[in-house]
CSV table of C-alpha atoms in Angstrom, one decimal:
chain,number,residue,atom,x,y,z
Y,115,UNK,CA,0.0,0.0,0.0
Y,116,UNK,CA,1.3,3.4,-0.9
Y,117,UNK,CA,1.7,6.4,1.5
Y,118,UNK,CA,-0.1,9.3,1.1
Y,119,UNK,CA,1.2,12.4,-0.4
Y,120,UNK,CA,2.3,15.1,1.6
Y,121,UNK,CA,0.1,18.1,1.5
Y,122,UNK,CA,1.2,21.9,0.8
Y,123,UNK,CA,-1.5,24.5,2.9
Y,124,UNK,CA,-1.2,27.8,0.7
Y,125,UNK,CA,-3.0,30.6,2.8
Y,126,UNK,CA,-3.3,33.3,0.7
Y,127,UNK,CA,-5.5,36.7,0.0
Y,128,UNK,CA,-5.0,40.5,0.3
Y,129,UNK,CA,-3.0,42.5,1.7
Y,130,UNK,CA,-3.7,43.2,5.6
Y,131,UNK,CA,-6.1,40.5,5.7
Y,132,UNK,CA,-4.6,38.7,7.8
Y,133,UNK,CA,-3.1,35.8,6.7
Y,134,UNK,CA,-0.1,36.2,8.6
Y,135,UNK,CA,-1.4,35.0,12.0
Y,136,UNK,CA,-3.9,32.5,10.3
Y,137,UNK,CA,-0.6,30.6,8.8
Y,138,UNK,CA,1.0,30.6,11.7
Y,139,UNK,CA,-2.2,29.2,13.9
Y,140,UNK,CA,-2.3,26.3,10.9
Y,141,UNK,CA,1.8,25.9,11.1
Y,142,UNK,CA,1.0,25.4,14.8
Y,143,UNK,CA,-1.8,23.1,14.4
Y,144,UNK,CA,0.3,20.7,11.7
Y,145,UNK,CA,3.3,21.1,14.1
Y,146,UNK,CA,5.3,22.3,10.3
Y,147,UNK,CA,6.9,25.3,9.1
Y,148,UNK,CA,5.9,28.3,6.7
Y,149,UNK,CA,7.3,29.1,3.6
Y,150,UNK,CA,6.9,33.2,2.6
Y,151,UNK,CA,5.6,34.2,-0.8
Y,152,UNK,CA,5.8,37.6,-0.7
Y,153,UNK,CA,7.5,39.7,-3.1
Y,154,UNK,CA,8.6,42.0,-0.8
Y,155,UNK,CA,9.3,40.7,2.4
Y,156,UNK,CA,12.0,38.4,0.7
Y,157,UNK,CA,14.7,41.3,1.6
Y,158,UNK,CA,17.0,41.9,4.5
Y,159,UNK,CA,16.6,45.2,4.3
Y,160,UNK,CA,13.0,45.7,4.1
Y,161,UNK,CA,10.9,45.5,7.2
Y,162,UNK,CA,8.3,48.0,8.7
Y,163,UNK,CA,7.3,48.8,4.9
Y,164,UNK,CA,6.5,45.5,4.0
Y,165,UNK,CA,4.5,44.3,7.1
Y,166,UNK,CA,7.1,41.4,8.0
Y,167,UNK,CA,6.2,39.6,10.6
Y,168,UNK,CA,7.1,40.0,13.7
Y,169,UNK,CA,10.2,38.5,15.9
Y,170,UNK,CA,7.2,37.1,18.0
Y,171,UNK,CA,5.5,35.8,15.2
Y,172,UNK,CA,8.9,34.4,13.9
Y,173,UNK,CA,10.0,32.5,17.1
Y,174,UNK,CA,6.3,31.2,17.2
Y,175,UNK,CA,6.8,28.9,13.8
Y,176,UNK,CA,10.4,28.9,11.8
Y,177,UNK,CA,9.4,30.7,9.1
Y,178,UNK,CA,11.7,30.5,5.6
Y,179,UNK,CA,12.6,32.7,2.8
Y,180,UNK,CA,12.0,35.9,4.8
Y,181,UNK,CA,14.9,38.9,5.2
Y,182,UNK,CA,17.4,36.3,3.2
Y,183,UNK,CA,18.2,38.3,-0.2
Y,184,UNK,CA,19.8,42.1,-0.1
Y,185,UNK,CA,17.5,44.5,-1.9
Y,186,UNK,CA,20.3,44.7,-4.4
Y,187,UNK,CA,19.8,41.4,-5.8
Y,188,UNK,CA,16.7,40.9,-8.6
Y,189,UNK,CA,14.6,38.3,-7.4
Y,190,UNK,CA,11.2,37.1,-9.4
Y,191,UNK,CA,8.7,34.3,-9.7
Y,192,UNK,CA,11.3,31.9,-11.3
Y,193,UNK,CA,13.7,32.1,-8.5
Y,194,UNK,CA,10.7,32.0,-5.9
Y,195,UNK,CA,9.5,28.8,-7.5
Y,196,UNK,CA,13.5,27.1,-7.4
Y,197,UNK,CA,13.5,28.3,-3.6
Y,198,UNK,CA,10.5,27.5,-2.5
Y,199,UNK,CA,10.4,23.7,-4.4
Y,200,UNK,CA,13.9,23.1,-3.0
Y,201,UNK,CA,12.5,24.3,0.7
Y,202,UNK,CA,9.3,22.1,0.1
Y,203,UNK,CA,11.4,19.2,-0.8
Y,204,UNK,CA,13.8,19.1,2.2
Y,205,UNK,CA,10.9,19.6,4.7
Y,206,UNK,CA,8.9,16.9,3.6
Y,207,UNK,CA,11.8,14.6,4.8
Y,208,UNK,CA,10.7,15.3,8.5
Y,209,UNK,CA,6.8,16.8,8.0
Y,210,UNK,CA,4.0,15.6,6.0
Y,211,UNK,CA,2.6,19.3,5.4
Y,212,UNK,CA,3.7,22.6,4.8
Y,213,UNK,CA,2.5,25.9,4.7
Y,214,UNK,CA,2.8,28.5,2.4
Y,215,UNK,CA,1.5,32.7,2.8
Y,216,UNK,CA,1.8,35.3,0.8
Y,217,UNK,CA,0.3,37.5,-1.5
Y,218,UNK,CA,1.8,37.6,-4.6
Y,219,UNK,CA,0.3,35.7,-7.1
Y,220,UNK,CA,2.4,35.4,-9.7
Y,221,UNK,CA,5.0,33.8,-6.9
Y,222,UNK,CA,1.8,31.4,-5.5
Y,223,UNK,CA,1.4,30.7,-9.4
Y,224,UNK,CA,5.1,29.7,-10.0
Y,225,UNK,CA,4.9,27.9,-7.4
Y,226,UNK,CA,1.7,25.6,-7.8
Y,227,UNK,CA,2.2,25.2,-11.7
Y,228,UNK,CA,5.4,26.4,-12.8
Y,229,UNK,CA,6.3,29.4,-15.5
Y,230,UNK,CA,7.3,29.2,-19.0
Y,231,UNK,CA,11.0,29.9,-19.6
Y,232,UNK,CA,11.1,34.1,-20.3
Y,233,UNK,CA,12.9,35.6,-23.2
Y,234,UNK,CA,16.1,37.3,-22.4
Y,235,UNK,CA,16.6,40.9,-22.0
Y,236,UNK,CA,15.8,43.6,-25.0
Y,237,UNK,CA,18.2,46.2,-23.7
Y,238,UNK,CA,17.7,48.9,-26.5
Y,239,UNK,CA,14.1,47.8,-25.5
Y,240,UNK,CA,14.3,48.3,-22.5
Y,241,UNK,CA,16.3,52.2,-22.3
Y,242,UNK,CA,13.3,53.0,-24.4
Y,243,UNK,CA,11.3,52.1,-21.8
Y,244,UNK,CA,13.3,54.0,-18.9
Y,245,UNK,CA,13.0,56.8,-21.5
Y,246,UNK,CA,9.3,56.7,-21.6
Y,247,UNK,CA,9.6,57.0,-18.0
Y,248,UNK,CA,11.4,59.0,-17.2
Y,249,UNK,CA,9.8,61.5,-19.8
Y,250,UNK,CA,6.6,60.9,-18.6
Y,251,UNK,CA,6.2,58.8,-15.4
Y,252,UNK,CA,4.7,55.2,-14.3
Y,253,UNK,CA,1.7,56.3,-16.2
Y,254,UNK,CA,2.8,55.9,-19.4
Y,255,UNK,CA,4.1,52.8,-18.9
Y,256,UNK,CA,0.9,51.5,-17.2
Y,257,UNK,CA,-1.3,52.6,-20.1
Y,258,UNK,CA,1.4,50.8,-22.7
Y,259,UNK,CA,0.5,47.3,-20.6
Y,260,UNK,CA,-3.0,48.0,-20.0
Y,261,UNK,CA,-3.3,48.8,-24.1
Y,262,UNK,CA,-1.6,45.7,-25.0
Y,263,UNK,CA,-2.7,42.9,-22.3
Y,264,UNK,CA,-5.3,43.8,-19.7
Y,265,UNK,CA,-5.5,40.9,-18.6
Y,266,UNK,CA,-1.8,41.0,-16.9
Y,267,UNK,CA,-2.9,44.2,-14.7
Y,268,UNK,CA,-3.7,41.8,-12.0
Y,269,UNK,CA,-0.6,40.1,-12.2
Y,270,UNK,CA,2.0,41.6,-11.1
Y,271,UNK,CA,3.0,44.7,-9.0
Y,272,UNK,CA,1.2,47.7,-11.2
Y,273,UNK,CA,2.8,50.3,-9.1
Y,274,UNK,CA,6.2,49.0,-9.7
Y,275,UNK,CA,8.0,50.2,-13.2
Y,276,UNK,CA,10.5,47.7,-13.4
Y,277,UNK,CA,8.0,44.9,-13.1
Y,278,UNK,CA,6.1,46.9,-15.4
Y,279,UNK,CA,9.1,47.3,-18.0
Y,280,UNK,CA,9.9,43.9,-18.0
Y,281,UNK,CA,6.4,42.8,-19.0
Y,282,UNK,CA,6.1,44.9,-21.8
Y,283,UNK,CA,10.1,43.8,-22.7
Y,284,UNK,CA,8.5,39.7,-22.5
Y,285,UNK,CA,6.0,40.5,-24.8
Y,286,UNK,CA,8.2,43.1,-26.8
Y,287,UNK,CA,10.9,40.0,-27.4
Y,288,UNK,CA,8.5,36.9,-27.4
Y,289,UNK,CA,5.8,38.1,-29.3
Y,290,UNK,CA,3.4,36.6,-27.0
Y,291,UNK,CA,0.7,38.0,-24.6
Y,292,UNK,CA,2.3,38.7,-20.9
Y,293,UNK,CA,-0.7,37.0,-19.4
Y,294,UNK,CA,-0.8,33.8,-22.0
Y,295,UNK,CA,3.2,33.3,-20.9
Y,296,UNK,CA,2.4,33.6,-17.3
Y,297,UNK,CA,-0.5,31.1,-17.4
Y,298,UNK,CA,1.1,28.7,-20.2
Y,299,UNK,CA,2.8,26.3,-18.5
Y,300,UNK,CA,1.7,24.2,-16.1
Y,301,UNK,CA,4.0,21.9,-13.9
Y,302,UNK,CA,3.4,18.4,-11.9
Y,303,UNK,CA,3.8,18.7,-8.7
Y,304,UNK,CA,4.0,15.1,-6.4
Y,305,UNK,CA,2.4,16.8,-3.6
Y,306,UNK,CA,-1.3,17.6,-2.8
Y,307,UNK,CA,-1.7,21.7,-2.6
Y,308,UNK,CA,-4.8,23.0,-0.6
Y,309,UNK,CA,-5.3,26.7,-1.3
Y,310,UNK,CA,-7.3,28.4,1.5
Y,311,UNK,CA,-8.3,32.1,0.8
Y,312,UNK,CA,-8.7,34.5,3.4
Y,313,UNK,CA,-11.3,38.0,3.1
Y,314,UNK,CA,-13.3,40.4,4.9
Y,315,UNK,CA,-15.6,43.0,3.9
Y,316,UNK,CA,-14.3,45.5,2.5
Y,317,UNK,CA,-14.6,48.3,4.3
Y,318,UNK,CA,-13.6,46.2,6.7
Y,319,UNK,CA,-10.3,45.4,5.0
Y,320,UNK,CA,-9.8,49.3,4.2
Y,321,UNK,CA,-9.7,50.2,7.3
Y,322,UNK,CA,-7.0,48.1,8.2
Y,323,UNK,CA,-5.0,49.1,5.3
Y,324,UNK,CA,-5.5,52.4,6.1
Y,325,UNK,CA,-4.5,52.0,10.0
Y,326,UNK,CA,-1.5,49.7,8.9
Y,327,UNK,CA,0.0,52.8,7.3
Y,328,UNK,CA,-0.3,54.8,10.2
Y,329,UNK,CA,0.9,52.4,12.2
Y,330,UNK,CA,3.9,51.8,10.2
Y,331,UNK,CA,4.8,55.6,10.6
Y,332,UNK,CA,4.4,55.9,13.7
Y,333,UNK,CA,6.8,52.6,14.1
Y,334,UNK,CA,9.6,54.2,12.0
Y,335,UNK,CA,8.5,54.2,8.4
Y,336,UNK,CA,10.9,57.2,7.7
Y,337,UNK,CA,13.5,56.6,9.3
Y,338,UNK,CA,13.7,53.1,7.5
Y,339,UNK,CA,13.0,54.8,3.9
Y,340,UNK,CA,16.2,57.2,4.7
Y,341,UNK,CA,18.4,54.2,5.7
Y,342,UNK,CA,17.7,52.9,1.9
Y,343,UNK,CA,18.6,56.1,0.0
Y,344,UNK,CA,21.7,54.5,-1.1
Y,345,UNK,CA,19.5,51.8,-2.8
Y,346,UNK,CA,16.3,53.6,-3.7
Y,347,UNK,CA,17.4,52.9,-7.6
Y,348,UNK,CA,17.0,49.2,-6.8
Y,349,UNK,CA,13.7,47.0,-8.2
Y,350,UNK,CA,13.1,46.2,-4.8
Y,351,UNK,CA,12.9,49.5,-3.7
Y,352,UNK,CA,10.4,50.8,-6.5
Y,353,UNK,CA,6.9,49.6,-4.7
Y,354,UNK,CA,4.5,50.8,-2.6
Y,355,UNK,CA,5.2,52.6,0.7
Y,356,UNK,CA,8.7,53.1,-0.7
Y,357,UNK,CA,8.6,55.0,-3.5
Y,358,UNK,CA,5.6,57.2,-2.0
Y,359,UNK,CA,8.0,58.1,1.0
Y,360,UNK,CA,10.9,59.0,-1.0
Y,361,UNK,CA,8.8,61.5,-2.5
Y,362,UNK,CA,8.3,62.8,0.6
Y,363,UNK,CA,11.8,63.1,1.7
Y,364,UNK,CA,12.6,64.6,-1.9
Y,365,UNK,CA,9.9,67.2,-0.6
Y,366,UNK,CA,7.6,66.8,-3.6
Y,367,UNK,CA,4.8,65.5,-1.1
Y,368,UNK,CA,4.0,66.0,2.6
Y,369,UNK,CA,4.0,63.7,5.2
Y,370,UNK,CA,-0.1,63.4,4.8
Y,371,UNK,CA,0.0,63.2,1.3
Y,372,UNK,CA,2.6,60.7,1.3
Y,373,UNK,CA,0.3,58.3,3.7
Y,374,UNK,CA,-2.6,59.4,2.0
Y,375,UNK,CA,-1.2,57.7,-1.2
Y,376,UNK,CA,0.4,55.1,0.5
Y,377,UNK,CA,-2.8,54.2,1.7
Y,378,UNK,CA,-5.3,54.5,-1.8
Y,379,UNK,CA,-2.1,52.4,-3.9
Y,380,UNK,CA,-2.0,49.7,-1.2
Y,381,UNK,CA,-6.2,49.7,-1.5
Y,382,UNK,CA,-5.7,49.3,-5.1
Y,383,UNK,CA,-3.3,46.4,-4.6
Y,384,UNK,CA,-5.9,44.4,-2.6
Y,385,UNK,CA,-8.2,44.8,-5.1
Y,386,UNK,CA,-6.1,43.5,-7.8
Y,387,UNK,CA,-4.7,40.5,-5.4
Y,388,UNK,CA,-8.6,40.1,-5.0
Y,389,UNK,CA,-9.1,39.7,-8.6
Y,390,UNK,CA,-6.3,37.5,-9.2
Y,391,UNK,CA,-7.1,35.1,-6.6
Y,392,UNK,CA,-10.8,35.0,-7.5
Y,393,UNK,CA,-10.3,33.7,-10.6
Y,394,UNK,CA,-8.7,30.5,-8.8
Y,395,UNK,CA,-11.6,28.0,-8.7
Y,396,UNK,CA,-9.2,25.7,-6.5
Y,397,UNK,CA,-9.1,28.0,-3.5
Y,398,UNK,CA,-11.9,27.5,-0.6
Y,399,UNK,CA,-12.7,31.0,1.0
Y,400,UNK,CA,-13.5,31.9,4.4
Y,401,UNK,CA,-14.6,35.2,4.5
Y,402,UNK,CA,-14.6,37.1,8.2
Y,403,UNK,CA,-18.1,37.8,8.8
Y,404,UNK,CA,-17.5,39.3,12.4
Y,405,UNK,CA,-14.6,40.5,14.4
Y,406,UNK,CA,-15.5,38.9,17.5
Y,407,UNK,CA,-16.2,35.4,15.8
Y,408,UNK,CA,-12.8,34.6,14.6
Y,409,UNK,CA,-12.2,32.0,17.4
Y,410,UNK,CA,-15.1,30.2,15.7
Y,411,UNK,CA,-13.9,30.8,12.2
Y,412,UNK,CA,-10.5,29.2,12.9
Y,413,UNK,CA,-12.0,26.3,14.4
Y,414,UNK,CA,-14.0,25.9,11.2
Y,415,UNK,CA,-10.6,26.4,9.1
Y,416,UNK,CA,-8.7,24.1,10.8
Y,417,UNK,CA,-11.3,21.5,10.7
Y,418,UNK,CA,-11.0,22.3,6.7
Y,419,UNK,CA,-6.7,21.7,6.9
Y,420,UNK,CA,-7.7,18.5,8.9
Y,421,UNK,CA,-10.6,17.1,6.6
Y,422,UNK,CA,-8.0,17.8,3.8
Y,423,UNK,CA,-5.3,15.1,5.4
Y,424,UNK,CA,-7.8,12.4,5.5
């Protein structure tokens, strides 16, 4: 009689939703450890911007592939899927599940199903495109993408130029649709994957976007921004609550308008990541129907993670 496969939980959702301390609470449960898949929270440097967990949260369940790169280093979907495969692999030698959070889809995507190999880099192609730029801002860029493929707006970081650049440089040198190279390919995995999605109402979810930001000032935001000036050229560095603070501490924006804006781009993200991930029939959704009931909603996940093992 053959063993079961091992099982990969995959907790994902938007931004500030709170998937964090539900991963941990089913890391806890299975008695595993968590794998990260967000974009951001991959770098060393990069902390109270990027909602990293906590130390707390970090001694609570070993978590991997968090603070481990320098923001110097380029780092996309392809490497995440090598890492996170090669994590996944040496776990399952002592734990029959693992967990996996995060936010980014195109990361969760690489991940579950694998990406088509991506055409090399176009650089005349691309100093046309930090011409266009530069000349006339992330706009211009964003209406180039949404022009030729609107179906990749909800796949990738839209207030980020580089990401942006390189998708119009894919399609530029492949002559092929962002979106259909993303979603070509799709890998065989010898492990079980159960995708659990995590919501909220959302002015419910707002308002903790919006009170994230102002907590992350009051915790330091600016003083972390002005340690990366040396490095605000890097990719890594060109994303929300980053770029929208070094505008501040250029002095093109005040300190309101700075969170004000931090706080409508990070809304827009959710909505995007909400897009992406609806349009994944294999994730089951538990949506937060009441503050004070989440003791009972857990209870009613992790009866889901346990049904899933049998």
């Amino acid at each position: 009689m053959s063993s079961p496969k091992k099982t990969v939980f995959i907790v994902c959702g938007p931004t500030a939703v709170g998937k964090t301390g539900l991963a941990i609470d089913i890391a806890q449960h299975l008695k595993t450890e968590i794998i990260n898949a967000d974009s951001r929270q991959v770098y060393s440097e990069l902390n109270i911007g990027v909602a990293r967990p906590s130390e707390q949260e970090l001694q609570k369940v070993k978590h991997h592939l968090v603070a481990c790169f320098p923001v110097t280093r380029l780092y996309g979907a392809g490497d995440f899927e090598k890492d996170a495969v090669s994590i996944t692999t040496d776990l399952f030698r002592t734990h029959n599940t693992v967990v996996v959070c995060g936010g980014t889809g195109m990361y969760l995507k690489a991940f579950c199903e694998g990406l088509d190999d991506l055409p090399k880099a176009d650089e005349a192609y691309r100093q046309q495109l930090k011409s266009d730029f530069e000349q006339g801002g992330i706009g211009v860029l964003q209406a180039d993408l949404r022009t030729k493929d609107p179906a990749a707006v909800t796949m990738l970081d839209f207030e980020n130029p580089q990401r942006l650049m390189r998708a119009l440089e894919i399609m530029h040198v492949g002559g092929k649709l962002y979106s259909e190279v993303m979603l070509g390919k799709k890998a065989k995995r010898d492990f079980n994957i159960v995708k659990i999605g995590l919501n909220m109402p959302r002015e419910w979810l707002y308002k903790r976007i919006n009170d994230r930001v102002k907590k992350m000032i009051a915790d330091g935001l600016t003083e972390e921004v002005k340690s990366l000036l040396p490095f605000r050229d890097c990719n890594a560095l060109k994303t929300v609550g980053y770029s929208e603070m070094f505008d501040y501490i250029d002095g093109k924006t005040s300190l309101d308008e700075a969170v004000q804006k931090i706080q409508q781009h990070t809304r827009n993200y959710a909505k995007r990541q909400l897009t992406w991930f609806r349009a994944d029939k294999d994730i089951t959704w538990f949506e937060l129907t009441n503050n004070k009931m989440w003791l009972f909603e857990l209870r009613e996940i992790l009866n889901f993670v346990d049904s899933r093992l049998n």
